[in-house]
mmCIF file with all atom_site columns, C-alpha atoms in Angstrom:
data_model
loop_
_atom_site.group_PDB
_atom_site.id
_atom_site.type_symbol
_atom_site.label_atom_id
_atom_site.label_alt_id
_atom_site.label_comp_id
_atom_site.label_asym_id
_atom_site.label_entity_id
_atom_site.label_seq_id
_atom_site.pdbx_PDB_ins_code
_atom_site.Cartn_x
_atom_site.Cartn_y
_atom_site.Cartn_z
_atom_site.occupancy
_atom_site.B_iso_or_equiv
_atom_site.pdbx_formal_charge
_atom_site.auth_seq_id
_atom_site.auth_comp_id
_atom_site.auth_asym_id
_atom_site.auth_atom_id
_atom_site.pdbx_PDB_model_num
ATOM 1   C CA . UNK A 1 1   ? 9.450   -1.502  -25.767 1.00 70.00 ? 1   UNK A CA 1
ATOM 2   C CA . UNK A 1 2   ? 9.916   -0.046  -29.244 1.00 79.00 ? 2   UNK A CA 1
ATOM 3   C CA . UNK A 1 3   ? 11.329  -2.347  -31.909 1.00 88.00 ? 3   UNK A CA 1
ATOM 4   C CA . UNK A 1 4   ? 14.146  0.038   -32.725 1.00 93.00 ? 4   UNK A CA 1
ATOM 5   C CA . UNK A 1 5   ? 15.316  2.698   -30.288 1.00 95.00 ? 5   UNK A CA 1
ATOM 6   C CA . UNK A 1 6   ? 17.707  5.606   -30.538 1.00 96.00 ? 6   UNK A CA 1
ATOM 7   C CA . UNK A 1 7   ? 18.755  8.442   -28.273 1.00 94.00 ? 7   UNK A CA 1
ATOM 8   C CA . UNK A 1 8   ? 17.081  11.459  -29.902 1.00 93.00 ? 8   UNK A CA 1
ATOM 9   C CA . UNK A 1 9   ? 19.889  13.824  -28.869 1.00 92.00 ? 9   UNK A CA 1
ATOM 10  C CA . UNK A 1 10  ? 20.749  16.422  -29.923 1.00 95.00 ? 10  UNK A CA 1
ATOM 11  C CA . UNK A 1 11  ? 24.432  15.663  -29.861 1.00 96.00 ? 11  UNK A CA 1
ATOM 12  C CA . UNK A 1 12  ? 26.233  18.988  -30.023 1.00 97.00 ? 12  UNK A CA 1
ATOM 13  C CA . UNK A 1 13  ? 29.883  18.551  -30.981 1.00 97.00 ? 13  UNK A CA 1
ATOM 14  C CA . UNK A 1 14  ? 32.637  20.849  -32.249 1.00 97.00 ? 14  UNK A CA 1
ATOM 15  C CA . UNK A 1 15  ? 34.120  20.449  -35.692 1.00 98.00 ? 15  UNK A CA 1
ATOM 16  C CA . UNK A 1 16  ? 36.779  17.776  -35.746 1.00 97.00 ? 16  UNK A CA 1
ATOM 17  C CA . UNK A 1 17  ? 35.300  15.804  -32.878 1.00 97.00 ? 17  UNK A CA 1
ATOM 18  C CA . UNK A 1 18  ? 34.533  12.104  -32.943 1.00 97.00 ? 18  UNK A CA 1
ATOM 19  C CA . UNK A 1 19  ? 30.947  11.188  -32.140 1.00 97.00 ? 19  UNK A CA 1
ATOM 20  C CA . UNK A 1 20  ? 29.184  7.855   -31.827 1.00 96.00 ? 20  UNK A CA 1
ATOM 21  C CA . UNK A 1 21  ? 25.534  6.848   -31.831 1.00 93.00 ? 21  UNK A CA 1
ATOM 22  C CA . UNK A 1 22  ? 23.976  3.568   -30.806 1.00 95.00 ? 22  UNK A CA 1
ATOM 23  C CA . UNK A 1 23  ? 20.720  1.999   -31.867 1.00 96.00 ? 23  UNK A CA 1
ATOM 24  C CA . UNK A 1 24  ? 19.123  -0.979  -30.127 1.00 96.00 ? 24  UNK A CA 1
ATOM 25  C CA . UNK A 1 25  ? 16.696  -3.422  -31.724 1.00 95.00 ? 25  UNK A CA 1
ATOM 26  C CA . UNK A 1 26  ? 14.369  -5.972  -30.187 1.00 92.00 ? 26  UNK A CA 1
ATOM 27  C CA . UNK A 1 27  ? 13.981  -8.592  -32.921 1.00 88.00 ? 27  UNK A CA 1
ATOM 28  C CA . UNK A 1 28  ? 16.836  -11.049 -32.524 1.00 88.00 ? 28  UNK A CA 1
ATOM 29  C CA . UNK A 1 29  ? 15.987  -12.548 -35.932 1.00 85.00 ? 29  UNK A CA 1
ATOM 30  C CA . UNK A 1 30  ? 16.766  -9.322  -37.789 1.00 87.00 ? 30  UNK A CA 1
ATOM 31  C CA . UNK A 1 31  ? 19.289  -9.812  -40.547 1.00 84.00 ? 31  UNK A CA 1
ATOM 32  C CA . UNK A 1 32  ? 19.758  -6.438  -42.217 1.00 87.00 ? 32  UNK A CA 1
ATOM 33  C CA . UNK A 1 33  ? 20.830  -3.184  -40.614 1.00 92.00 ? 33  UNK A CA 1
ATOM 34  C CA . UNK A 1 34  ? 21.308  0.292   -42.024 1.00 94.00 ? 34  UNK A CA 1
ATOM 35  C CA . UNK A 1 35  ? 22.075  3.875   -41.197 1.00 96.00 ? 35  UNK A CA 1
ATOM 36  C CA . UNK A 1 36  ? 20.154  6.593   -43.030 1.00 96.00 ? 36  UNK A CA 1
ATOM 37  C CA . UNK A 1 37  ? 20.808  10.300  -42.945 1.00 97.00 ? 37  UNK A CA 1
ATOM 38  C CA . UNK A 1 38  ? 17.980  12.827  -43.021 1.00 97.00 ? 38  UNK A CA 1
ATOM 39  C CA . UNK A 1 39  ? 18.567  16.532  -43.487 1.00 97.00 ? 39  UNK A CA 1
ATOM 40  C CA . UNK A 1 40  ? 16.015  19.030  -42.212 1.00 94.00 ? 40  UNK A CA 1
ATOM 41  C CA . UNK A 1 41  ? 12.824  18.912  -44.268 1.00 93.00 ? 41  UNK A CA 1
ATOM 42  C CA . UNK A 1 42  ? 14.309  16.348  -46.660 1.00 96.00 ? 42  UNK A CA 1
ATOM 43  C CA . UNK A 1 43  ? 13.876  12.652  -47.265 1.00 96.00 ? 43  UNK A CA 1
ATOM 44  C CA . UNK A 1 44  ? 16.001  9.952   -45.603 1.00 96.00 ? 44  UNK A CA 1
ATOM 45  C CA . UNK A 1 45  ? 18.940  8.785   -47.685 1.00 95.00 ? 45  UNK A CA 1
ATOM 46  C CA . UNK A 1 46  ? 20.945  5.627   -47.187 1.00 93.00 ? 46  UNK A CA 1
ATOM 47  C CA . UNK A 1 47  ? 24.277  6.400   -45.534 1.00 95.00 ? 47  UNK A CA 1
ATOM 48  C CA . UNK A 1 48  ? 25.591  2.879   -45.182 1.00 93.00 ? 48  UNK A CA 1
ATOM 49  C CA . UNK A 1 49  ? 24.647  -0.706  -44.567 1.00 90.00 ? 49  UNK A CA 1
ATOM 50  C CA . UNK A 1 50  ? 25.948  -2.409  -41.435 1.00 92.00 ? 50  UNK A CA 1
ATOM 51  C CA . UNK A 1 51  ? 27.716  -5.719  -41.939 1.00 85.00 ? 51  UNK A CA 1
ATOM 52  C CA . UNK A 1 52  ? 28.411  -8.347  -39.315 1.00 86.00 ? 52  UNK A CA 1
ATOM 53  C CA . UNK A 1 53  ? 32.141  -7.746  -39.454 1.00 87.00 ? 53  UNK A CA 1
ATOM 54  C CA . UNK A 1 54  ? 31.763  -3.985  -39.256 1.00 88.00 ? 54  UNK A CA 1
ATOM 55  C CA . UNK A 1 55  ? 32.428  -1.659  -42.134 1.00 93.00 ? 55  UNK A CA 1
ATOM 56  C CA . UNK A 1 56  ? 33.980  1.691   -42.822 1.00 94.00 ? 56  UNK A CA 1
ATOM 57  C CA . UNK A 1 57  ? 33.318  4.368   -45.403 1.00 94.00 ? 57  UNK A CA 1
ATOM 58  C CA . UNK A 1 58  ? 35.703  7.262   -45.103 1.00 96.00 ? 58  UNK A CA 1
ATOM 59  C CA . UNK A 1 59  ? 35.085  8.981   -41.783 1.00 97.00 ? 59  UNK A CA 1
ATOM 60  C CA . UNK A 1 60  ? 32.114  6.732   -40.993 1.00 97.00 ? 60  UNK A CA 1
ATOM 61  C CA . UNK A 1 61  ? 32.322  3.360   -39.265 1.00 97.00 ? 61  UNK A CA 1
ATOM 62  C CA . UNK A 1 62  ? 29.348  1.112   -38.614 1.00 96.00 ? 62  UNK A CA 1
ATOM 63  C CA . UNK A 1 63  ? 29.344  -1.881  -36.313 1.00 96.00 ? 63  UNK A CA 1
ATOM 64  C CA . UNK A 1 64  ? 26.901  -4.585  -35.298 1.00 95.00 ? 64  UNK A CA 1
ATOM 65  C CA . UNK A 1 65  ? 26.745  -6.285  -31.930 1.00 94.00 ? 65  UNK A CA 1
ATOM 66  C CA . UNK A 1 66  ? 24.323  -9.191  -32.251 1.00 93.00 ? 66  UNK A CA 1
ATOM 67  C CA . UNK A 1 67  ? 24.776  -10.427 -28.695 1.00 93.00 ? 67  UNK A CA 1
ATOM 68  C CA . UNK A 1 68  ? 23.617  -7.119  -27.253 1.00 94.00 ? 68  UNK A CA 1
ATOM 69  C CA . UNK A 1 69  ? 21.355  -6.321  -30.204 1.00 95.00 ? 69  UNK A CA 1
ATOM 70  C CA . UNK A 1 70  ? 22.635  -2.921  -31.142 1.00 94.00 ? 70  UNK A CA 1
ATOM 71  C CA . UNK A 1 71  ? 24.315  -1.193  -34.035 1.00 96.00 ? 71  UNK A CA 1
ATOM 72  C CA . UNK A 1 72  ? 26.574  1.805   -33.842 1.00 97.00 ? 72  UNK A CA 1
ATOM 73  C CA . UNK A 1 73  ? 27.743  4.625   -36.066 1.00 97.00 ? 73  UNK A CA 1
ATOM 74  C CA . UNK A 1 74  ? 31.021  6.396   -35.452 1.00 97.00 ? 74  UNK A CA 1
ATOM 75  C CA . UNK A 1 75  ? 31.841  9.662   -37.191 1.00 98.00 ? 75  UNK A CA 1
ATOM 76  C CA . UNK A 1 76  ? 35.426  10.852  -37.062 1.00 98.00 ? 76  UNK A CA 1
ATOM 77  C CA . UNK A 1 77  ? 36.646  14.383  -37.753 1.00 98.00 ? 77  UNK A CA 1
ATOM 78  C CA . UNK A 1 78  ? 33.105  15.810  -37.756 1.00 98.00 ? 78  UNK A CA 1
ATOM 79  C CA . UNK A 1 79  ? 32.288  18.405  -40.387 1.00 98.00 ? 79  UNK A CA 1
ATOM 80  C CA . UNK A 1 80  ? 29.645  21.113  -40.264 1.00 97.00 ? 80  UNK A CA 1
ATOM 81  C CA . UNK A 1 81  ? 27.981  19.298  -43.151 1.00 97.00 ? 81  UNK A CA 1
ATOM 82  C CA . UNK A 1 82  ? 27.502  16.207  -40.978 1.00 98.00 ? 82  UNK A CA 1
ATOM 83  C CA . UNK A 1 83  ? 24.770  18.054  -39.075 1.00 98.00 ? 83  UNK A CA 1
ATOM 84  C CA . UNK A 1 84  ? 21.630  16.019  -39.687 1.00 98.00 ? 84  UNK A CA 1
ATOM 85  C CA . UNK A 1 85  ? 19.417  13.390  -38.134 1.00 97.00 ? 85  UNK A CA 1
ATOM 86  C CA . UNK A 1 86  ? 20.737  9.841   -38.326 1.00 98.00 ? 86  UNK A CA 1
ATOM 87  C CA . UNK A 1 87  ? 18.149  7.080   -38.501 1.00 97.00 ? 87  UNK A CA 1
ATOM 88  C CA . UNK A 1 88  ? 18.936  3.453   -37.953 1.00 96.00 ? 88  UNK A CA 1
ATOM 89  C CA . UNK A 1 89  ? 16.830  0.878   -39.748 1.00 93.00 ? 89  UNK A CA 1
ATOM 90  C CA . UNK A 1 90  ? 16.390  -2.828  -39.161 1.00 91.00 ? 90  UNK A CA 1
ATOM 91  C CA . UNK A 1 91  ? 14.553  -5.290  -41.365 1.00 84.00 ? 91  UNK A CA 1
ATOM 92  C CA . UNK A 1 92  ? 11.110  -5.531  -39.916 1.00 57.00 ? 92  UNK A CA 1
ATOM 93  C CA . UNK A 1 93  ? 9.103   -7.524  -37.463 1.00 51.00 ? 93  UNK A CA 1
ATOM 94  C CA . UNK A 1 94  ? 8.073   -10.064 -40.052 1.00 52.00 ? 94  UNK A CA 1
ATOM 95  C CA . UNK A 1 95  ? 11.641  -10.331 -41.330 1.00 48.00 ? 95  UNK A CA 1
ATOM 96  C CA . UNK A 1 96  ? 10.005  -10.356 -44.702 1.00 53.00 ? 96  UNK A CA 1
ATOM 97  C CA . UNK A 1 97  ? 11.022  -8.852  -47.965 1.00 55.00 ? 97  UNK A CA 1
ATOM 98  C CA . UNK A 1 98  ? 12.430  -5.401  -47.727 1.00 63.00 ? 98  UNK A CA 1
ATOM 99  C CA . UNK A 1 99  ? 10.416  -4.272  -44.737 1.00 79.00 ? 99  UNK A CA 1
ATOM 100 C CA . UNK A 1 100 ? 12.359  -1.886  -42.544 1.00 87.00 ? 100 UNK A CA 1
ATOM 101 C CA . UNK A 1 101 ? 11.602  -0.542  -39.098 1.00 89.00 ? 101 UNK A CA 1
ATOM 102 C CA . UNK A 1 102 ? 13.214  2.807   -38.371 1.00 93.00 ? 102 UNK A CA 1
ATOM 103 C CA . UNK A 1 103 ? 14.396  4.263   -35.124 1.00 94.00 ? 103 UNK A CA 1
ATOM 104 C CA . UNK A 1 104 ? 13.274  7.722   -34.130 1.00 94.00 ? 104 UNK A CA 1
ATOM 105 C CA . UNK A 1 105 ? 16.589  9.225   -35.182 1.00 96.00 ? 105 UNK A CA 1
ATOM 106 C CA . UNK A 1 106 ? 19.486  10.916  -33.433 1.00 97.00 ? 106 UNK A CA 1
ATOM 107 C CA . UNK A 1 107 ? 20.059  14.548  -34.182 1.00 97.00 ? 107 UNK A CA 1
ATOM 108 C CA . UNK A 1 108 ? 23.641  15.682  -34.624 1.00 98.00 ? 108 UNK A CA 1
ATOM 109 C CA . UNK A 1 109 ? 24.695  19.323  -34.606 1.00 97.00 ? 109 UNK A CA 1
ATOM 110 C CA . UNK A 1 110 ? 28.302  20.063  -35.467 1.00 98.00 ? 110 UNK A CA 1
ATOM 111 C CA . UNK A 1 111 ? 29.379  23.545  -34.456 1.00 96.00 ? 111 UNK A CA 1
ATOM 112 C CA . UNK A 1 112 ? 32.341  25.646  -35.633 1.00 95.00 ? 112 UNK A CA 1
ATOM 113 C CA . UNK B 2 1   ? 17.693  8.688   -63.771 1.00 64.00 ? 1   UNK B CA 1
ATOM 114 C CA . UNK B 2 2   ? 14.742  10.305  -62.068 1.00 83.00 ? 2   UNK B CA 1
ATOM 115 C CA . UNK B 2 3   ? 14.302  9.326   -58.465 1.00 94.00 ? 3   UNK B CA 1
ATOM 116 C CA . UNK B 2 4   ? 11.033  8.584   -56.731 1.00 97.00 ? 4   UNK B CA 1
ATOM 117 C CA . UNK B 2 5   ? 8.530   11.274  -57.612 1.00 97.00 ? 5   UNK B CA 1
ATOM 118 C CA . UNK B 2 6   ? 5.777   12.381  -55.263 1.00 98.00 ? 6   UNK B CA 1
ATOM 119 C CA . UNK B 2 7   ? 2.989   14.862  -55.695 1.00 97.00 ? 7   UNK B CA 1
ATOM 120 C CA . UNK B 2 8   ? 1.849   17.181  -54.392 1.00 97.00 ? 8   UNK B CA 1
ATOM 121 C CA . UNK B 2 9   ? 4.828   18.362  -52.354 1.00 97.00 ? 9   UNK B CA 1
ATOM 122 C CA . UNK B 2 10  ? 2.582   20.304  -50.029 1.00 97.00 ? 10  UNK B CA 1
ATOM 123 C CA . UNK B 2 11  ? -1.101  19.902  -49.310 1.00 97.00 ? 11  UNK B CA 1
ATOM 124 C CA . UNK B 2 12  ? -3.247  21.978  -47.005 1.00 97.00 ? 12  UNK B CA 1
ATOM 125 C CA . UNK B 2 13  ? -6.815  20.857  -46.585 1.00 97.00 ? 13  UNK B CA 1
ATOM 126 C CA . UNK B 2 14  ? -9.692  21.110  -44.181 1.00 97.00 ? 14  UNK B CA 1
ATOM 127 C CA . UNK B 2 15  ? -10.893 18.392  -41.888 1.00 97.00 ? 15  UNK B CA 1
ATOM 128 C CA . UNK B 2 16  ? -13.299 16.054  -43.603 1.00 96.00 ? 16  UNK B CA 1
ATOM 129 C CA . UNK B 2 17  ? -11.880 16.512  -47.082 1.00 97.00 ? 17  UNK B CA 1
ATOM 130 C CA . UNK B 2 18  ? -10.471 13.704  -49.184 1.00 97.00 ? 18  UNK B CA 1
ATOM 131 C CA . UNK B 2 19  ? -6.732  13.764  -49.772 1.00 98.00 ? 19  UNK B CA 1
ATOM 132 C CA . UNK B 2 20  ? -4.896  11.809  -52.464 1.00 98.00 ? 20  UNK B CA 1
ATOM 133 C CA . UNK B 2 21  ? -1.140  11.491  -52.458 1.00 98.00 ? 21  UNK B CA 1
ATOM 134 C CA . UNK B 2 22  ? 0.678   10.194  -55.513 1.00 98.00 ? 22  UNK B CA 1
ATOM 135 C CA . UNK B 2 23  ? 3.909   8.343   -56.072 1.00 98.00 ? 23  UNK B CA 1
ATOM 136 C CA . UNK B 2 24  ? 5.902   7.231   -59.085 1.00 98.00 ? 24  UNK B CA 1
ATOM 137 C CA . UNK B 2 25  ? 8.613   4.742   -58.098 1.00 97.00 ? 25  UNK B CA 1
ATOM 138 C CA . UNK B 2 26  ? 11.961  4.402   -59.804 1.00 95.00 ? 26  UNK B CA 1
ATOM 139 C CA . UNK B 2 27  ? 11.563  2.520   -63.063 1.00 94.00 ? 27  UNK B CA 1
ATOM 140 C CA . UNK B 2 28  ? 12.335  -1.170  -62.640 1.00 92.00 ? 28  UNK B CA 1
ATOM 141 C CA . UNK B 2 29  ? 11.779  -1.206  -58.897 1.00 93.00 ? 29  UNK B CA 1
ATOM 142 C CA . UNK B 2 30  ? 9.358   -3.882  -57.757 1.00 91.00 ? 30  UNK B CA 1
ATOM 143 C CA . UNK B 2 31  ? 8.819   -2.818  -54.149 1.00 92.00 ? 31  UNK B CA 1
ATOM 144 C CA . UNK B 2 32  ? 6.975   0.316   -53.119 1.00 95.00 ? 32  UNK B CA 1
ATOM 145 C CA . UNK B 2 33  ? 6.542   1.604   -49.579 1.00 95.00 ? 33  UNK B CA 1
ATOM 146 C CA . UNK B 2 34  ? 4.422   4.307   -48.014 1.00 97.00 ? 34  UNK B CA 1
ATOM 147 C CA . UNK B 2 35  ? 5.679   5.882   -44.782 1.00 97.00 ? 35  UNK B CA 1
ATOM 148 C CA . UNK B 2 36  ? 4.398   8.594   -42.484 1.00 97.00 ? 36  UNK B CA 1
ATOM 149 C CA . UNK B 2 37  ? 6.709   10.751  -40.398 1.00 97.00 ? 37  UNK B CA 1
ATOM 150 C CA . UNK B 2 38  ? 5.743   12.868  -37.395 1.00 95.00 ? 38  UNK B CA 1
ATOM 151 C CA . UNK B 2 39  ? 7.740   14.330  -34.544 1.00 91.00 ? 39  UNK B CA 1
ATOM 152 C CA . UNK B 2 40  ? 5.894   12.177  -32.038 1.00 89.00 ? 40  UNK B CA 1
ATOM 153 C CA . UNK B 2 41  ? 5.974   8.814   -33.811 1.00 90.00 ? 41  UNK B CA 1
ATOM 154 C CA . UNK B 2 42  ? 8.946   9.077   -36.138 1.00 92.00 ? 42  UNK B CA 1
ATOM 155 C CA . UNK B 2 43  ? 8.982   7.267   -39.468 1.00 94.00 ? 43  UNK B CA 1
ATOM 156 C CA . UNK B 2 44  ? 6.292   4.603   -39.656 1.00 93.00 ? 44  UNK B CA 1
ATOM 157 C CA . UNK B 2 45  ? 5.667   2.114   -42.430 1.00 92.00 ? 45  UNK B CA 1
ATOM 158 C CA . UNK B 2 46  ? 2.036   2.241   -43.505 1.00 95.00 ? 46  UNK B CA 1
ATOM 159 C CA . UNK B 2 47  ? 1.905   -0.299  -46.333 1.00 95.00 ? 47  UNK B CA 1
ATOM 160 C CA . UNK B 2 48  ? 4.138   -1.881  -48.919 1.00 93.00 ? 48  UNK B CA 1
ATOM 161 C CA . UNK B 2 49  ? 3.628   -3.479  -52.321 1.00 94.00 ? 49  UNK B CA 1
ATOM 162 C CA . UNK B 2 50  ? 5.578   -6.075  -54.227 1.00 91.00 ? 50  UNK B CA 1
ATOM 163 C CA . UNK B 2 51  ? 4.916   -6.257  -57.965 1.00 93.00 ? 51  UNK B CA 1
ATOM 164 C CA . UNK B 2 52  ? 1.851   -4.047  -57.473 1.00 94.00 ? 52  UNK B CA 1
ATOM 165 C CA . UNK B 2 53  ? 0.327   -6.375  -54.869 1.00 94.00 ? 53  UNK B CA 1
ATOM 166 C CA . UNK B 2 54  ? -0.160  -5.131  -51.281 1.00 94.00 ? 54  UNK B CA 1
ATOM 167 C CA . UNK B 2 55  ? 1.895   -7.348  -48.999 1.00 90.00 ? 55  UNK B CA 1
ATOM 168 C CA . UNK B 2 56  ? 1.544   -5.810  -45.563 1.00 89.00 ? 56  UNK B CA 1
ATOM 169 C CA . UNK B 2 57  ? -0.883  -3.063  -44.621 1.00 91.00 ? 57  UNK B CA 1
ATOM 170 C CA . UNK B 2 58  ? -0.714  -3.570  -40.871 1.00 89.00 ? 58  UNK B CA 1
ATOM 171 C CA . UNK B 2 59  ? 0.654   -0.065  -40.443 1.00 90.00 ? 59  UNK B CA 1
ATOM 172 C CA . UNK B 2 60  ? -2.352  1.634   -41.998 1.00 93.00 ? 60  UNK B CA 1
ATOM 173 C CA . UNK B 2 61  ? -3.857  3.493   -39.055 1.00 87.00 ? 61  UNK B CA 1
ATOM 174 C CA . UNK B 2 62  ? -7.533  2.979   -39.813 1.00 85.00 ? 62  UNK B CA 1
ATOM 175 C CA . UNK B 2 63  ? -10.129 2.497   -42.498 1.00 91.00 ? 63  UNK B CA 1
ATOM 176 C CA . UNK B 2 64  ? -9.898  6.108   -43.537 1.00 95.00 ? 64  UNK B CA 1
ATOM 177 C CA . UNK B 2 65  ? -6.590  5.242   -45.191 1.00 97.00 ? 65  UNK B CA 1
ATOM 178 C CA . UNK B 2 66  ? -6.353  3.266   -48.401 1.00 97.00 ? 66  UNK B CA 1
ATOM 179 C CA . UNK B 2 67  ? -3.589  2.647   -50.908 1.00 97.00 ? 67  UNK B CA 1
ATOM 180 C CA . UNK B 2 68  ? -3.540  1.315   -54.427 1.00 97.00 ? 68  UNK B CA 1
ATOM 181 C CA . UNK B 2 69  ? -0.965  0.449   -57.006 1.00 97.00 ? 69  UNK B CA 1
ATOM 182 C CA . UNK B 2 70  ? -2.743  -0.020  -60.347 1.00 97.00 ? 70  UNK B CA 1
ATOM 183 C CA . UNK B 2 71  ? 0.527   -0.488  -62.247 1.00 95.00 ? 71  UNK B CA 1
ATOM 184 C CA . UNK B 2 72  ? 4.259   -0.645  -61.743 1.00 94.00 ? 72  UNK B CA 1
ATOM 185 C CA . UNK B 2 73  ? 4.747   3.077   -62.190 1.00 95.00 ? 73  UNK B CA 1
ATOM 186 C CA . UNK B 2 74  ? 2.045   4.592   -60.024 1.00 96.00 ? 74  UNK B CA 1
ATOM 187 C CA . UNK B 2 75  ? 0.626   4.382   -56.527 1.00 98.00 ? 75  UNK B CA 1
ATOM 188 C CA . UNK B 2 76  ? -1.801  6.443   -54.502 1.00 98.00 ? 76  UNK B CA 1
ATOM 189 C CA . UNK B 2 77  ? -2.446  6.870   -50.816 1.00 98.00 ? 77  UNK B CA 1
ATOM 190 C CA . UNK B 2 78  ? -5.883  8.213   -50.031 1.00 98.00 ? 78  UNK B CA 1
ATOM 191 C CA . UNK B 2 79  ? -7.252  9.592   -46.779 1.00 97.00 ? 79  UNK B CA 1
ATOM 192 C CA . UNK B 2 80  ? -11.012 9.996   -46.590 1.00 96.00 ? 80  UNK B CA 1
ATOM 193 C CA . UNK B 2 81  ? -12.137 11.813  -44.525 1.00 96.00 ? 81  UNK B CA 1
ATOM 194 C CA . UNK B 2 82  ? -8.996  13.593  -43.363 1.00 96.00 ? 82  UNK B CA 1
ATOM 195 C CA . UNK B 2 83  ? -8.490  14.657  -39.745 1.00 96.00 ? 83  UNK B CA 1
ATOM 196 C CA . UNK B 2 84  ? -6.033  17.106  -38.128 1.00 97.00 ? 84  UNK B CA 1
ATOM 197 C CA . UNK B 2 85  ? -4.096  14.193  -36.584 1.00 95.00 ? 85  UNK B CA 1
ATOM 198 C CA . UNK B 2 86  ? -3.255  13.011  -40.101 1.00 96.00 ? 86  UNK B CA 1
ATOM 199 C CA . UNK B 2 87  ? -0.973  16.026  -40.504 1.00 97.00 ? 87  UNK B CA 1
ATOM 200 C CA . UNK B 2 88  ? 2.480   14.627  -41.235 1.00 97.00 ? 88  UNK B CA 1
ATOM 201 C CA . UNK B 2 89  ? 5.040   14.148  -43.976 1.00 98.00 ? 89  UNK B CA 1
ATOM 202 C CA . UNK B 2 90  ? 4.198   11.160  -46.150 1.00 98.00 ? 90  UNK B CA 1
ATOM 203 C CA . UNK B 2 91  ? 7.087   9.495   -47.932 1.00 98.00 ? 91  UNK B CA 1
ATOM 204 C CA . UNK B 2 92  ? 7.020   6.987   -50.723 1.00 97.00 ? 92  UNK B CA 1
ATOM 205 C CA . UNK B 2 93  ? 10.059  4.761   -51.243 1.00 96.00 ? 93  UNK B CA 1
ATOM 206 C CA . UNK B 2 94  ? 10.978  2.058   -53.720 1.00 94.00 ? 94  UNK B CA 1
ATOM 207 C CA . UNK B 2 95  ? 13.529  -0.706  -54.053 1.00 91.00 ? 95  UNK B CA 1
ATOM 208 C CA . UNK B 2 96  ? 14.182  -3.736  -56.219 1.00 85.00 ? 96  UNK B CA 1
ATOM 209 C CA . UNK B 2 97  ? 14.994  -7.314  -55.422 1.00 77.00 ? 97  UNK B CA 1
ATOM 210 C CA . UNK B 2 98  ? 18.462  -7.087  -56.949 1.00 72.00 ? 98  UNK B CA 1
ATOM 211 C CA . UNK B 2 99  ? 19.459  -4.429  -54.427 1.00 69.00 ? 99  UNK B CA 1
ATOM 212 C CA . UNK B 2 100 ? 17.302  -5.621  -51.625 1.00 63.00 ? 100 UNK B CA 1
ATOM 213 C CA . UNK B 2 101 ? 18.987  -3.571  -48.930 1.00 67.00 ? 101 UNK B CA 1
ATOM 214 C CA . UNK B 2 102 ? 18.396  -0.114  -50.323 1.00 82.00 ? 102 UNK B CA 1
ATOM 215 C CA . UNK B 2 103 ? 15.199  1.896   -50.240 1.00 90.00 ? 103 UNK B CA 1
ATOM 216 C CA . UNK B 2 104 ? 15.116  5.131   -52.209 1.00 93.00 ? 104 UNK B CA 1
ATOM 217 C CA . UNK B 2 105 ? 12.829  7.753   -50.772 1.00 96.00 ? 105 UNK B CA 1
ATOM 218 C CA . UNK B 2 106 ? 10.867  10.405  -52.584 1.00 97.00 ? 106 UNK B CA 1
ATOM 219 C CA . UNK B 2 107 ? 10.902  14.023  -51.393 1.00 97.00 ? 107 UNK B CA 1
ATOM 220 C CA . UNK B 2 108 ? 7.703   13.541  -49.416 1.00 98.00 ? 108 UNK B CA 1
ATOM 221 C CA . UNK B 2 109 ? 4.328   15.249  -49.251 1.00 98.00 ? 109 UNK B CA 1
ATOM 222 C CA . UNK B 2 110 ? 3.844   17.604  -46.337 1.00 97.00 ? 110 UNK B CA 1
ATOM 223 C CA . UNK B 2 111 ? 0.175   17.326  -45.385 1.00 98.00 ? 111 UNK B CA 1
ATOM 224 C CA . UNK B 2 112 ? -1.570  19.803  -43.127 1.00 98.00 ? 112 UNK B CA 1
ATOM 225 C CA . UNK B 2 113 ? -5.172  19.155  -42.157 1.00 97.00 ? 113 UNK B CA 1
ATOM 226 C CA . UNK B 2 114 ? -6.836  22.158  -40.556 1.00 96.00 ? 114 UNK B CA 1
#
């Protein structure tokens, strides 16, 4: 089983739709969780951290479910510009320093 | 401020040749990471440094890969000899202990080994 798993998609949604992605992780000792966004042929960029109580940033909501070991990302009112690959990241197997393990990414395509 | 700088941005080489990838982290950052990204395996951590010292190199695929960080502002990832299966995008990222949660990625080096 991979340490961090995501549905690769693609998720094809119309503009204005609400879409949600999940990401499961295997290391129950993980303490830090993140969502990164990666545009085609670009580098990953931090979208948001995921806090235990859940957190929201505009149209984006991230949640953590420790019992089931997954994190989620909800995007409301999807825009064409949201089309990208969304990578979840979990602090790594050694739970040491800043080591992150990334999921394979979920591709989102928002269509007019 | 300049972000993480990587060079070259693209590299095409022939099997058996030595390849050197370069990275300049963000000034003041004390962690530096090298990743490799392929369609098949996703984004994989190869090695990371803290204060120029290699901390974990368990992701380095084999002895053909080596990485150094001679000072706080420069790191190299070397592949010798290169093989076609090394073709990938190689990213360098940096972070600092005061903002431990955030890694800033460079634009990557797209390596093609023929």
